Amino acid sequence: MTLDEYLPEILAWCKHREQLILETGLPLTESQLVLAGDSGVKDTDRVRLLSVERVLFPDDKHLVELARACGMPLDSTAGRAIGYGVEVVHSGTHSERLLRHEFRHVYQYESNGGVEVFLEMYLRSVIEHGYLQSPWEQDARRYEHVAANDPGFLPHQP
Ligand SMILES: [Zn+2]
């Protein structure tokens, strides 16, 4: 299968999911707003955070196979961002590190054309490089511990 065949379906699923998070998620607390700003998000007031039992993925066996082949940790995913919608697994994993990571993905959506445009770029990069080596994931991991405005922060260090 190719991504192109499934892209419309994935996009529709993700837009639906984003809408649900935006409608039912909570606005960020003061400290979470700071973390989102640290990760580069401009419109921090638009972010909503939803606590979930587990992070769901489209229920299609070809897509699941593709995701696994790319190294996506489907069963152990602790959080995910779709546009301004962030969902995190509620079993004690609301760590600052996780939130910084997911907020960085929000920044990536925000600065790369929103869900339609960014999601396609993101998925293509995961297919090309693998999940862990995707430049978008590497960028998000770099922001897990340090704020963007930290003077000691060197964004392009490996
Ligand atoms: Zn990530």
Coordinates of N, CA, C and O and ligand atoms in Angstrom, one line a residue:
M1 N 0.8 -1.2 0.0 CA 0.0 0.0 0.0 C 0.9 1.2 0.0 O 2.0 1.2 0.4
T2 N 0.3 2.3 -0.5 CA 1.1 3.6 -0.4 C 0.3 4.5 0.5 O -0.9 4.4 0.7
L3 N 1.0 5.5 1.0 CA 0.4 6.5 1.8 C -0.7 7.2 1.1 O -1.8 7.5 1.7
D4 N -0.5 7.5 -0.2 CA -1.4 8.3 -1.0 C -2.9 7.7 -1.0 O -3.8 8.4 -0.9
E5 N -2.9 6.4 -1.0 CA -4.2 5.7 -1.0 C -5.0 6.0 0.3 O -6.2 6.1 0.3
Y6 N -4.2 6.1 1.4 CA -4.9 6.2 2.7 C -4.9 7.6 3.3 O -5.6 7.8 4.3
L7 N -4.2 8.5 2.6 CA -4.1 9.9 3.1 C -5.5 10.5 3.4 O -5.7 11.1 4.5
P8 N -6.4 10.5 2.5 CA -7.7 11.1 2.7 C -8.4 10.5 4.0 O -9.0 11.3 4.8
E9 N -8.3 9.2 4.1 CA -8.9 8.5 5.2 C -8.2 8.9 6.6 O -8.9 9.2 7.6
I10 N -6.9 9.0 6.5 CA -6.2 9.3 7.7 C -6.5 10.8 8.1 O -6.7 11.1 9.3
L11 N -6.5 11.6 7.1 CA -6.8 13.1 7.4 C -8.2 13.3 8.0 O -8.3 14.0 8.9
A12 N -9.1 12.6 7.4 CA -10.5 12.7 7.9 C -10.6 12.2 9.3 O -11.2 12.8 10.2
W13 N -9.9 11.1 9.6 CA -10.0 10.5 10.9 C -9.3 11.5 11.9 O -9.8 11.8 13.0
C14 N -8.2 12.1 11.5 CA -7.5 13.0 12.4 C -8.2 14.3 12.6 O -8.2 14.9 13.7
K15 N -8.9 14.8 11.6 CA -9.7 16.1 11.7 C -10.8 15.8 12.7 O -11.1 16.7 13.5
H16 N -11.4 14.7 12.6 CA -12.5 14.3 13.5 C -12.0 14.2 15.0 O -12.6 14.8 15.9
R17 N -10.9 13.6 15.1 CA -10.2 13.4 16.4 C -9.9 14.8 17.0 O -10.1 15.1 18.2
E18 N -9.3 15.7 16.2 CA -8.9 17.0 16.6 C -10.1 17.8 17.1 O -10.1 18.4 18.2
Q19 N -11.2 17.7 16.3 CA -12.4 18.4 16.7 C -12.9 17.9 18.1 O -13.3 18.7 18.9
L20 N -12.9 16.6 18.3 CA -13.4 16.1 19.6 C -12.5 16.6 20.7 O -13.0 16.9 21.8
I21 N -11.2 16.6 20.5 CA -10.3 17.1 21.6 C -10.6 18.6 21.8 O -10.6 19.0 23.0
L22 N -10.7 19.4 20.8 CA -11.0 20.8 20.9 C -12.3 21.1 21.7 O -12.4 22.0 22.5
E23 N -13.3 20.2 21.5 CA -14.6 20.4 22.1 C -14.6 19.9 23.5 O -15.4 20.4 24.4
T24 N -13.9 18.8 23.8 CA -14.0 18.2 25.2 C -12.7 18.4 26.0 O -12.8 18.1 27.2
G25 N -11.6 18.8 25.4 CA -10.4 19.0 26.2 C -10.5 20.3 27.0 O -11.3 21.1 26.8
L26 N -9.5 20.4 27.9 CA -9.5 21.6 28.8 C -8.4 22.6 28.3 O -7.4 22.2 27.7
P27 N -8.7 23.9 28.6 CA -7.7 24.9 28.3 C -6.5 24.6 29.2 O -6.6 24.0 30.2
L28 N -5.3 25.1 28.8 CA -4.1 24.9 29.5 C -4.1 25.7 30.8 O -4.7 26.8 30.9
T29 N -3.5 25.1 31.9 CA -3.3 25.8 33.1 C -2.2 26.8 32.9 O -1.5 26.8 31.9
E30 N -2.0 27.7 33.9 CA -1.0 28.7 33.8 C 0.4 28.1 33.6 O 1.1 28.5 32.7
S31 N 0.7 27.0 34.3 CA 2.0 26.4 34.1 C 2.1 25.7 32.8 O 3.2 25.7 32.1
Q32 N 1.0 25.1 32.3 CA 1.0 24.4 31.0 C 1.2 25.5 29.9 O 1.8 25.2 28.9
L33 N 0.6 26.7 30.1 CA 0.7 27.7 29.1 C 2.2 28.1 28.9 O 2.6 28.4 27.8
V34 N 2.9 28.1 30.0 CA 4.3 28.5 30.0 C 5.1 27.4 29.2 O 5.9 27.7 28.4
L35 N 4.8 26.1 29.5 CA 5.4 25.0 28.8 C 5.2 25.1 27.3 O 6.1 24.9 26.4
A36 N 3.9 25.4 26.9 CA 3.6 25.5 25.5 C 4.4 26.7 24.8 O 4.9 26.5 23.7
G37 N 4.5 27.8 25.5 CA 5.2 28.9 25.0 C 6.7 28.6 24.9 O 7.4 28.9 23.9
D38 N 7.2 27.8 25.9 CA 8.6 27.4 25.8 C 8.9 26.5 24.6 O 10.0 26.5 24.0
S39 N 7.9 25.8 24.2 CA 8.0 24.9 23.0 C 7.8 25.6 21.7 O 7.9 25.0 20.6
G40 N 7.5 26.9 21.8 CA 7.4 27.7 20.6 C 6.0 28.0 20.1 O 5.8 28.7 19.1
V41 N 5.0 27.5 20.8 CA 3.6 27.7 20.4 C 3.2 29.2 20.5 O 3.5 29.8 21.6
K42 N 2.7 29.8 19.5 CA 2.3 31.2 19.5 C 0.9 31.4 20.1 O 0.7 32.2 21.0
D43 N -0.1 30.6 19.6 CA -1.4 30.8 20.0 C -1.8 29.8 21.2 O -2.6 28.9 21.0
T44 N -1.1 29.9 22.3 CA -1.2 28.9 23.4 C -2.7 28.8 23.9 O -3.0 27.8 24.4
D45 N -3.5 29.9 23.8 CA -4.8 29.9 24.3 C -5.7 28.9 23.5 O -6.8 28.5 23.9
R46 N -5.3 28.6 22.3 CA -6.1 27.7 21.4 C -5.9 26.2 21.8 O -6.7 25.4 21.3
V47 N -4.8 25.9 22.5 CA -4.5 24.5 22.8 C -5.5 23.9 23.8 O -5.9 24.6 24.7
R48 N -6.0 22.7 23.5 CA -6.8 22.0 24.5 C -6.1 20.7 24.8 O -5.5 20.0 23.9
L49 N -6.3 20.3 26.1 CA -5.6 19.0 26.6 C -6.7 18.1 27.0 O -7.5 18.4 27.9
L50 N -6.7 16.9 26.4 CA -7.6 15.8 26.8 C -6.9 14.7 27.4 O -6.0 14.2 26.8
S51 N -7.4 14.2 28.5 CA -6.9 13.1 29.2 C -7.6 11.8 28.7 O -8.8 11.8 28.7
V52 N -6.9 10.8 28.3 CA -7.5 9.6 27.7 C -7.0 8.3 28.3 O -5.9 8.3 28.9
E53 N -7.8 7.3 28.2 CA -7.4 6.0 28.7 C -6.2 5.5 27.9 O -5.2 5.0 28.4
R54 N -6.3 5.6 26.5 CA -5.2 5.3 25.7 C -5.4 6.1 24.4 O -6.5 6.5 24.0
V55 N -4.2 6.3 23.7 CA -4.3 7.0 22.5 C -4.7 6.1 21.3 O -4.1 5.0 21.1
L56 N -5.8 6.4 20.7 CA -6.4 5.6 19.6 C -5.8 5.9 18.3 O -5.4 7.0 18.0
F57 N -5.8 4.9 17.4 CA -5.4 5.1 16.0 C -6.5 4.6 15.1 O -7.3 3.8 15.5
P58 N -6.4 5.0 13.8 CA -7.5 4.4 12.9 C -7.4 2.9 12.9 O -6.4 2.3 12.9
D59 N -8.6 2.3 12.9 CA -8.7 0.9 13.0 C -8.7 0.2 11.6 O -9.8 -0.1 11.1
D60 N -7.5 0.2 11.0 CA -7.4 -0.4 9.7 C -6.1 -1.2 9.7 O -5.1 -0.7 10.0
K61 N -6.2 -2.5 9.4 CA -5.1 -3.3 9.6 C -3.9 -3.0 8.7 O -2.7 -3.1 9.1
H62 N -4.2 -2.4 7.5 CA -3.1 -2.0 6.6 C -2.3 -0.8 7.2 O -1.1 -0.7 7.2
L63 N -3.1 0.1 7.8 CA -2.5 1.3 8.4 C -1.7 0.9 9.6 O -0.6 1.4 9.8
V64 N -2.2 0.0 10.4 CA -1.5 -0.5 11.6 C -0.2 -1.1 11.2 O 0.8 -0.9 11.8
E65 N -0.3 -2.0 10.2 CA 1.0 -2.6 9.7 C 2.0 -1.6 9.2 O 3.2 -1.7 9.6
L66 N 1.5 -0.6 8.5 CA 2.4 0.4 8.0 C 3.1 1.2 9.2 O 4.3 1.4 9.2
A67 N 2.2 1.6 10.1 CA 2.7 2.3 11.3 C 3.7 1.5 12.1 O 4.8 2.1 12.5
R68 N 3.5 0.3 12.3 CA 4.4 -0.6 13.0 C 5.7 -0.8 12.2 O 6.8 -0.7 12.8
A69 N 5.6 -0.9 10.9 CA 6.8 -1.0 10.1 C 7.7 0.2 10.2 O 8.9 0.1 10.0
C70 N 7.1 1.4 10.5 CA 7.8 2.6 10.6 C 8.4 2.8 12.0 O 9.0 3.8 12.3
G71 N 8.0 1.9 12.9 CA 8.5 1.9 14.3 C 7.6 2.8 15.2 O 8.1 3.2 16.2
M72 N 6.4 3.1 14.8 CA 5.5 3.9 15.7 C 5.1 3.0 16.8 O 4.6 1.9 16.6
P73 N 5.2 3.6 18.1 CA 4.9 2.8 19.3 C 3.4 2.8 19.6 O 2.9 3.4 20.5
L74 N 2.6 2.2 18.7 CA 1.1 2.3 18.8 C 0.6 1.9 20.2 O -0.3 2.5 20.7
D75 N 1.1 0.9 20.8 CA 0.6 0.4 22.1 C 1.1 1.2 23.3 O 0.4 1.1 24.3
S76 N 2.2 1.8 23.1 CA 2.8 2.5 24.3 C 2.8 4.1 24.1 O 3.5 4.8 24.8
T77 N 2.0 4.5 23.1 CA 2.0 6.0 22.9 C 1.3 6.7 24.1 O 0.2 6.4 24.5
A78 N 2.1 7.6 24.7 CA 1.6 8.3 25.9 C 0.9 9.6 25.5 O 0.2 10.2 26.4
G79 N 1.1 10.1 24.3 CA 0.5 11.4 24.0 C 0.5 11.6 22.5 O 1.3 10.9 21.8
R80 N -0.3 12.5 22.0 CA -0.3 12.8 20.6 C -0.9 14.2 20.4 O -1.8 14.6 21.2
A81 N -0.4 14.9 19.5 CA -1.0 16.2 19.1 C -1.6 16.2 17.7 O -0.9 15.6 16.8
I82 N -2.8 16.8 17.5 CA -3.3 16.9 16.2 C -3.8 18.4 16.2 O -4.7 18.8 16.8
G83 N -3.0 19.2 15.4 CA -3.3 20.6 15.4 C -3.2 21.2 16.9 O -2.1 21.0 17.5
Y84 N -4.2 21.9 17.3 CA -4.2 22.4 18.7 C -4.7 21.5 19.7 O -4.9 21.8 20.9
G85 N -5.1 20.3 19.3 CA -5.6 19.3 20.2 C -4.5 18.3 20.7 O -3.9 17.6 19.8
V86 N -4.4 18.3 22.0 CA -3.3 17.4 22.5 C -4.1 16.4 23.4 O -4.9 16.7 24.3
E87 N -3.7 15.1 23.3 CA -4.3 14.1 24.2 C -3.1 13.3 24.9 O -2.1 13.1 24.2
V88 N -3.3 13.1 26.1 CA -2.3 12.4 26.9 C -3.0 11.3 27.7 O -4.1 11.4 28.2
V89 N -2.3 10.2 27.9 CA -2.8 9.1 28.7 C -2.8 9.5 30.1 O -1.8 10.0 30.6
H90 N -3.9 9.2 30.8 CA -4.0 9.8 32.1 C -3.3 9.1 33.3 O -3.3 9.5 34.4
S91 N -2.8 7.9 33.0 CA -2.2 7.1 34.1 C -0.8 7.7 34.6 O 0.2 7.0 34.4
G92 N -0.9 8.9 35.1 CA 0.3 9.4 35.7 C 1.4 9.9 34.8 O 2.6 10.0 35.2
T93 N 1.1 10.1 33.5 CA 2.2 10.4 32.6 C 2.1 11.9 32.1 O 2.6 12.2 31.1
H94 N 1.3 12.7 32.9 CA 1.3 14.1 32.5 C 2.6 14.8 32.8 O 2.6 15.9 33.4
S95 N 3.7 14.2 32.5 CA 5.0 14.8 32.9 C 5.2 16.0 32.0 O 4.7 16.2 30.9
E96 N 6.1 16.9 32.6 CA 6.5 18.1 31.9 C 7.1 17.7 30.6 O 6.9 18.4 29.6
R97 N 7.9 16.7 30.7 CA 8.7 16.2 29.5 C 7.7 15.9 28.3 O 7.9 16.3 27.2
L98 N 6.7 15.1 28.7 CA 5.7 14.7 27.6 C 5.0 15.9 27.1 O 4.8 16.0 25.9
L99 N 4.5 16.8 28.0 CA 3.8 18.0 27.5 C 4.7 18.8 26.6 O 4.2 19.3 25.6
R100 N 5.9 19.0 27.0 CA 6.9 19.8 26.2 C 7.0 19.2 24.8 O 7.0 19.9 23.8
H101 N 7.1 17.9 24.7 CA 7.2 17.2 23.5 C 5.9 17.4 22.6 O 6.0 17.8 21.4
E102 N 4.8 17.2 23.2 CA 3.5 17.3 22.4 C 3.3 18.7 22.0 O 2.8 19.0 20.9
F103 N 3.6 19.7 22.9 CA 3.4 21.1 22.5 C 4.4 21.5 21.4 O 4.1 22.3 20.6
R104 N 5.5 20.8 21.3 CA 6.4 21.1 20.2 C 5.8 20.7 18.9 O 5.9 21.3 17.9
H105 N 5.0 19.5 18.9 CA 4.3 19.1 17.8 C 3.2 20.2 17.4 O 3.0 20.4 16.2
V106 N 2.6 20.7 18.4 CA 1.6 21.8 18.2 C 2.3 22.9 17.4 O 1.7 23.4 16.4
Y107 N 3.4 23.3 17.9 CA 4.2 24.4 17.2 C 4.5 24.0 15.7 O 4.3 24.8 14.8
Q108 N 4.8 22.7 15.5 CA 5.1 22.2 14.2 C 3.9 22.4 13.3 O 4.0 22.8 12.1
Y109 N 2.7 22.0 13.8 CA 1.5 22.2 13.0 C 1.2 23.7 12.7 O 0.9 24.1 11.6
E110 N 1.4 24.5 13.8 CA 1.1 25.9 13.7 C 2.0 26.6 12.7 O 1.5 27.5 12.0
S111 N 3.2 26.2 12.6 CA 4.1 26.9 11.7 C 4.3 26.2 10.4 O 5.2 26.7 9.6
N112 N 3.6 25.2 10.1 CA 3.7 24.5 8.8 C 2.4 24.2 8.2 O 2.2 23.1 7.6
G113 N 1.5 25.2 8.2 CA 0.2 25.1 7.4 C -0.9 24.3 8.0 O -1.9 24.1 7.3
G114 N -0.8 24.0 9.3 CA -2.0 23.4 10.0 C -2.1 21.9 9.7 O -1.2 21.3 9.1
V115 N -3.2 21.3 10.1 CA -3.3 19.8 10.1 C -3.1 19.2 8.7 O -2.3 18.3 8.5
E116 N -3.9 19.7 7.7 CA -3.8 19.2 6.4 C -2.4 19.1 5.8 O -2.0 18.1 5.3
V117 N -1.7 20.2 5.9 CA -0.4 20.3 5.3 C 0.7 19.6 6.2 O 1.4 18.8 5.7
F118 N 0.6 19.9 7.5 CA 1.7 19.4 8.3 C 1.6 17.9 8.5 O 2.6 17.1 8.4
L119 N 0.4 17.4 8.7 CA 0.2 15.9 8.9 C 0.8 15.1 7.7 O 1.5 14.1 8.0
E120 N 0.6 15.5 6.5 CA 1.1 14.8 5.4 C 2.6 14.9 5.4 O 3.3 13.8 5.2
M121 N 3.2 16.0 5.7 CA 4.7 16.1 5.7 C 5.2 15.2 6.8 O 6.2 14.5 6.6
Y122 N 4.5 15.2 8.0 CA 5.0 14.4 9.1 C 4.9 12.9 8.7 O 5.9 12.2 8.9
L123 N 3.8 12.5 8.2 CA 3.7 11.1 7.8 C 4.7 10.6 6.8 O 5.3 9.6 6.9
R124 N 4.9 11.5 5.8 CA 5.9 11.1 4.8 C 7.3 11.0 5.4 O 8.1 10.2 5.0
S125 N 7.6 11.9 6.3 CA 8.9 11.9 7.0 C 9.1 10.6 7.8 O 10.2 10.0 7.9
V126 N 8.0 10.2 8.5 CA 8.1 9.0 9.3 C 8.3 7.7 8.4 O 9.0 6.8 8.7
I127 N 7.6 7.7 7.3 CA 7.8 6.6 6.3 C 9.2 6.6 5.7 O 9.8 5.6 5.6
E128 N 9.7 7.8 5.4 CA 11.0 7.9 4.8 C 12.1 7.6 5.8 O 13.0 6.8 5.5
H129 N 12.0 8.1 7.0 CA 13.2 8.0 7.9 C 12.9 7.0 9.1 O 13.8 6.7 9.8
G130 N 11.7 6.6 9.3 CA 11.4 5.9 10.5 C 10.9 6.8 11.6 O 11.3 8.0 11.6
Y131 N 10.1 6.3 12.5 CA 9.5 7.2 13.5 C 10.6 7.9 14.3 O 10.6 9.2 14.4
L132 N 11.5 7.2 14.9 CA 12.5 7.8 15.8 C 13.4 8.8 15.1 O 13.9 9.8 15.6
Q133 N 13.7 8.5 13.8 CA 14.7 9.3 13.0 C 14.0 10.4 12.3 O 14.7 11.2 11.6
S134 N 12.7 10.5 12.3 CA 12.0 11.6 11.6 C 12.5 12.9 12.2 O 12.5 13.1 13.4
P135 N 12.8 13.9 11.3 CA 13.3 15.2 11.8 C 12.3 15.8 12.7 O 12.7 16.6 13.7
W136 N 11.0 15.6 12.5 CA 10.0 16.2 13.4 C 10.0 15.6 14.8 O 9.8 16.3 15.7
E137 N 10.2 14.3 14.8 CA 10.3 13.7 16.1 C 11.6 14.1 16.8 O 11.6 14.3 18.1
Q138 N 12.7 14.2 16.1 CA 13.9 14.6 16.7 C 13.8 16.0 17.2 O 14.3 16.3 18.3
D139 N 13.1 16.9 16.5 CA 12.9 18.2 16.9 C 12.1 18.2 18.2 O 12.4 18.9 19.2
A140 N 11.0 17.4 18.3 CA 10.2 17.4 19.5 C 10.9 16.9 20.7 O 10.8 17.3 21.8
R141 N 11.8 15.9 20.4 CA 12.6 15.3 21.5 C 13.6 16.3 22.1 O 13.9 16.3 23.3
R142 N 14.1 17.2 21.2 CA 15.0 18.2 21.6 C 14.4 19.2 22.6 O 15.0 19.8 23.4
Y143 N 13.1 19.3 22.5 CA 12.4 20.3 23.3 C 11.8 19.7 24.6 O 11.1 20.3 25.4
E144 N 12.1 18.4 24.9 CA 11.5 17.7 26.0 C 12.1 18.3 27.3 O 11.4 18.3 28.4
H145 N 13.3 18.7 27.3 CA 14.0 19.1 28.6 C 14.3 20.6 28.7 O 14.5 21.1 29.7
V146 N 14.4 21.3 27.5 CA 14.9 22.6 27.5 C 13.9 23.6 26.8 O 13.2 23.2 25.9
A147 N 13.8 24.8 27.4 CA 13.0 25.8 26.7 C 13.7 26.4 25.5 O 14.9 26.5 25.5
A148 N 12.9 26.8 24.5 CA 13.4 27.3 23.3 C 14.2 28.6 23.6 O 15.2 28.9 22.9
N149 N 13.8 29.3 24.6 CA 14.5 30.6 24.9 C 15.7 30.4 25.9 O 16.2 31.4 26.3
D150 N 16.0 29.2 26.2 CA 17.1 29.0 27.1 C 18.4 29.4 26.4 O 18.7 28.9 25.3
P151 N 19.2 30.2 27.0 CA 20.4 30.7 26.3 C 21.4 29.5 26.0 O 22.2 29.6 25.1
G152 N 21.4 28.5 26.8 CA 22.3 27.4 26.6 C 21.8 26.4 25.6 O 22.4 25.3 25.3
F153 N 20.6 26.7 25.0 CA 20.0 25.7 24.1 C 20.6 25.8 22.7 O 20.6 26.8 22.1
L154 N 21.0 24.6 22.2 CA 21.6 24.6 20.8 C 20.7 23.7 20.0 O 20.8 22.5 20.0
P155 N 19.8 24.3 19.3 CA 18.7 23.5 18.6 C 19.3 22.4 17.6 O 18.6 21.5 17.3
H156 N 20.4 22.6 17.0 CA 20.9 21.7 16.0 C 21.9 20.6 16.4 O 22.4 19.9 15.6
Q157 N 22.1 20.6 17.7 CA 23.0 19.6 18.3 C 22.3 18.2 18.2 O 21.1 18.1 18.4
P158 N 23.0 17.2 17.8 CA 22.4 15.8 17.8 C 22.0 15.3 19.2 O 22.5 15.8 20.2
Ligands
ZN1 ZN 6.4 12.9 19.0

